[in-house]
């Protein structure tokens, strides 16, 4: 081979350089550029004297706070067209809801033209499905029964925080890239209705290794300006029922723990921008339980397989979390199931680039419409015409699940204790007997509550649902109003994946990535497969619109998937669901006034901490308190642990921290006296000098609210 001249070498190196550049451009070109923004804001409503939303257990009324709740918002937009964008709001709440979504949309509309691109069509409001936050913020009457109505303060905390998170996301919009990676998590969920799941066809079940969806999907947001990550949105299916129905401290359950651990880890990560937002969002949650040791009778024998009873009774069959022997209302299990989502997520994040798929198509699309489920007739894929019905709940609904008693289990208040529930006393006479047509439509469901036909004094449950899909590049998000069971989610995702390819929604050379978010936008209970429905366990009994609900949801989304094609228009909005915010009943008494016991002042320390503790011990301080409903202290804290660092008090823990617990108790109803215990379950803190700090707000007889604060004496913690 002839030797090259200097000029030849130059030409060669230029060519090599150009080729390299081309290759690089090709790689960069693969990853599309989007507008991205993230935000996070406190949504912790009244932590005491309000019933928790989720288990609908009449006596589960808040007595304090373990961990604050947040809204985390993500905005994705097309760089070339500001109108093509969507907002994904992940709320640490039991579910999305019509009242809350109306409130968010009203508030966005009031922000003026800059926010006019966000509306019905492209805002998704998704709940993490936790069961230990204050309730009384929902649009329909049924979930209001155990919460004694609708509480303006509880509702506003969620709406205001969600809007604040969306504003932060909007104000932080910048160019960036998105990529998706998945991993399998095998120790954080279990199927709680295996008997129903097994009624799905054997050939279909054989396609999967598990009876729960074990896929964790992470969407990473990386901004272009400095290459730092601003957030992750993580889908994984597991009920937020680690904390049991007898826990009365507000928490965001296992997903709140995962979010906390991930955001704390990112605070020190070189790859993460300041204000990094990690949202763990809910997926095919319907039959997926965090009680991974299975369900057992209180006497230690297994519950009946078919109907989860012990000697024919449902009440004594309970799911057990990984740490059920801790006898701490599920709190240790809750942390552990959170950690079991955090750890694989962190590992995925740290190895992300080697396994991720970049989103490569710059288009961003979303559609939403309302659909009347009562009397919706449509054709199954084999041509047979079927219909969905007005909402109804079956008998198994009252029995609840192995994760806890039935949500809205107000049958407990049915006789004898009616006086205990003033709202039930008002509405119990309004129960409807289902018509023959409704019985036939819902068969084989034995109807317990014909909620879809009950509209007095206002609608009890939704008959109109939100139908919504979001798309960015080849990622498609199914936004479901009902809790989707494992197999329902698989069928729905398959149908969307197939349709997205067939209808050219995604480019021919990429595979669509499909995820399910549920429960979102409203609360339409469950969606089970027709085969699971036939079994009528809890999830089937709570599939509101009859046996064909899942095929209907699939039909509605698949038929409209063309709206996700770049440049397509929008579907008609449909008939809006009723807005019950102004007409809802409210039997929740407000705070009358606070006053300290005779001879004391607000903030006086009734019980000081000991002077020293060993790491691992619990430190308690008791203060003369006031009702925390006087001021929710959103974005602030009721309690803090401070450490003396070079003689300067430095906050080391606040209301967000899992191991700092705030407990409020009324000690004299007439006088309005109360006390607060700030309790720190120390793990392995740095040895040093610490104190407890309590922040309160008291209300006088005229209604004026005044803030106060107080600190305990110093205490030292020695090493282990
Ligand atoms: C997850 O599990 C499924 C089923 O066993 C398997 O096909 C897939 O490759 C796994 N995914 C990852 C990322 O390990
Ligand atoms: C539950 O299933 C058992 C069989 O496992 C049966 O004996 C019992 O009658 C069932 N109970 C109810 C309430 O359906
Ligand atoms: C709380 O509920 C769980 C599950 O039902 C039960 O195992 C536990 O004993 C209860 N704890 C208390 C203190 O009542
Ligand atoms: C949905 O149902 C309608 C009405 O029966 C039918 O025309 C359409 O083909 C169905 N769409 C899909 C995707 O199955
Ligand atoms: C179509 O499918 C449904 C649901 O599997 C079934 O009930 C029906 O019998 C089928 N119709 C025909 C004509 O095969
Ligand atoms: C509810 O009441 C508020 C305040 O009075 C009012 O501005 C609003 O229009 C009402 N909304 C509906 C849907 O009636
Ligand atoms: C600390 O306070 C909590 C909450 O009131 C209470 O449950 C716990 O028993 C107390 N622990 C100690 C060690 O006093
Ligand atoms: C408590 O600790 C602070 C900070 O180290 C110190 O300034 C103060 O003197 C201590 N108070 C008492 C009573 O020891
Ligand atoms: C495959 C699988 O996940 N099976 C579990 C489903 O849940 C039951 C208890 O409800 C377990 O026993 C199975 O191991």
Short mmCIF file of C-alpha atoms in Angstrom, two decimals, residues 65 68 602-605 607-609 619-625 633 636-644 648-657 660-663 676-680 689-697 707-715:
data_model
loop_
_atom_site.label_atom_id
_atom_site.label_comp_id
_atom_site.label_asym_id
_atom_site.label_seq_id
_atom_site.Cartn_x
_atom_site.Cartn_y
_atom_site.Cartn_z
CA UNK A 65 -48.92 14.17 60.53
CA UNK A 68 -46.51 16.09 54.17
CA UNK A 602 -49.55 28.35 74.11
CA UNK A 603 -46.27 26.59 73.43
CA UNK A 604 -45.46 25.83 77.07
CA UNK A 605 -43.60 22.56 77.25
CA UNK A 607 -43.10 17.28 79.03
CA UNK A 608 -39.50 18.06 78.14
CA UNK A 609 -37.27 15.54 76.40
CA UNK A 619 -37.48 11.47 71.68
CA UNK A 620 -40.78 13.07 72.67
CA UNK A 621 -41.70 16.59 73.66
CA UNK A 622 -45.22 17.65 74.64
CA UNK A 623 -46.41 21.23 74.13
CA UNK A 624 -49.53 23.21 74.99
CA UNK A 625 -50.94 23.29 71.48
CA UNK A 633 -48.65 25.95 57.17
CA UNK A 636 -43.75 25.24 56.05
CA UNK A 637 -43.72 22.91 59.03
CA UNK A 638 -45.53 22.17 62.29
CA UNK A 639 -42.51 20.48 63.82
CA UNK A 640 -38.75 20.51 63.41
CA UNK A 641 -35.69 18.91 64.92
CA UNK A 642 -32.81 21.34 65.18
CA UNK A 643 -29.17 20.55 65.79
CA UNK A 644 -26.65 22.94 67.34
CA UNK A 648 -26.16 27.78 65.48
CA UNK A 649 -29.50 25.94 65.47
CA UNK A 650 -29.86 24.18 62.13
CA UNK A 651 -33.03 22.38 60.99
CA UNK A 652 -32.26 18.72 60.35
CA UNK A 653 -35.81 17.37 60.12
CA UNK A 654 -39.23 18.80 59.35
CA UNK A 655 -42.75 17.67 58.45
CA UNK A 656 -41.52 15.99 55.28
CA UNK A 657 -39.35 13.56 57.25
CA UNK A 660 -40.63 12.94 62.76
CA UNK A 661 -44.24 12.62 63.85
CA UNK A 662 -46.65 15.33 64.94
CA UNK A 663 -49.64 14.36 67.08
CA UNK A 676 -49.11 18.47 70.69
CA UNK A 677 -46.51 15.72 70.91
CA UNK A 678 -43.52 16.06 68.64
CA UNK A 679 -41.96 12.64 68.38
CA UNK A 680 -38.66 11.78 66.74
CA UNK A 689 -26.95 18.60 70.76
CA UNK A 690 -30.54 18.87 69.53
CA UNK A 691 -33.89 20.44 70.39
CA UNK A 692 -37.51 20.17 69.23
CA UNK A 693 -39.30 23.13 67.66
CA UNK A 694 -43.07 23.41 67.48
CA UNK A 695 -44.98 25.93 65.34
CA UNK A 696 -48.65 26.57 66.11
CA UNK A 697 -51.51 28.94 65.43
CA UNK A 707 -49.02 32.29 65.34
CA UNK A 708 -46.68 31.13 68.08
CA UNK A 709 -43.66 28.89 68.35
CA UNK A 710 -41.77 27.13 71.04
CA UNK A 711 -38.65 25.05 71.59
CA UNK A 712 -37.86 22.25 73.99
CA UNK A 713 -34.80 22.06 76.21
CA UNK A 714 -31.57 20.77 74.70
CA UNK A 715 -30.87 17.06 74.57
#
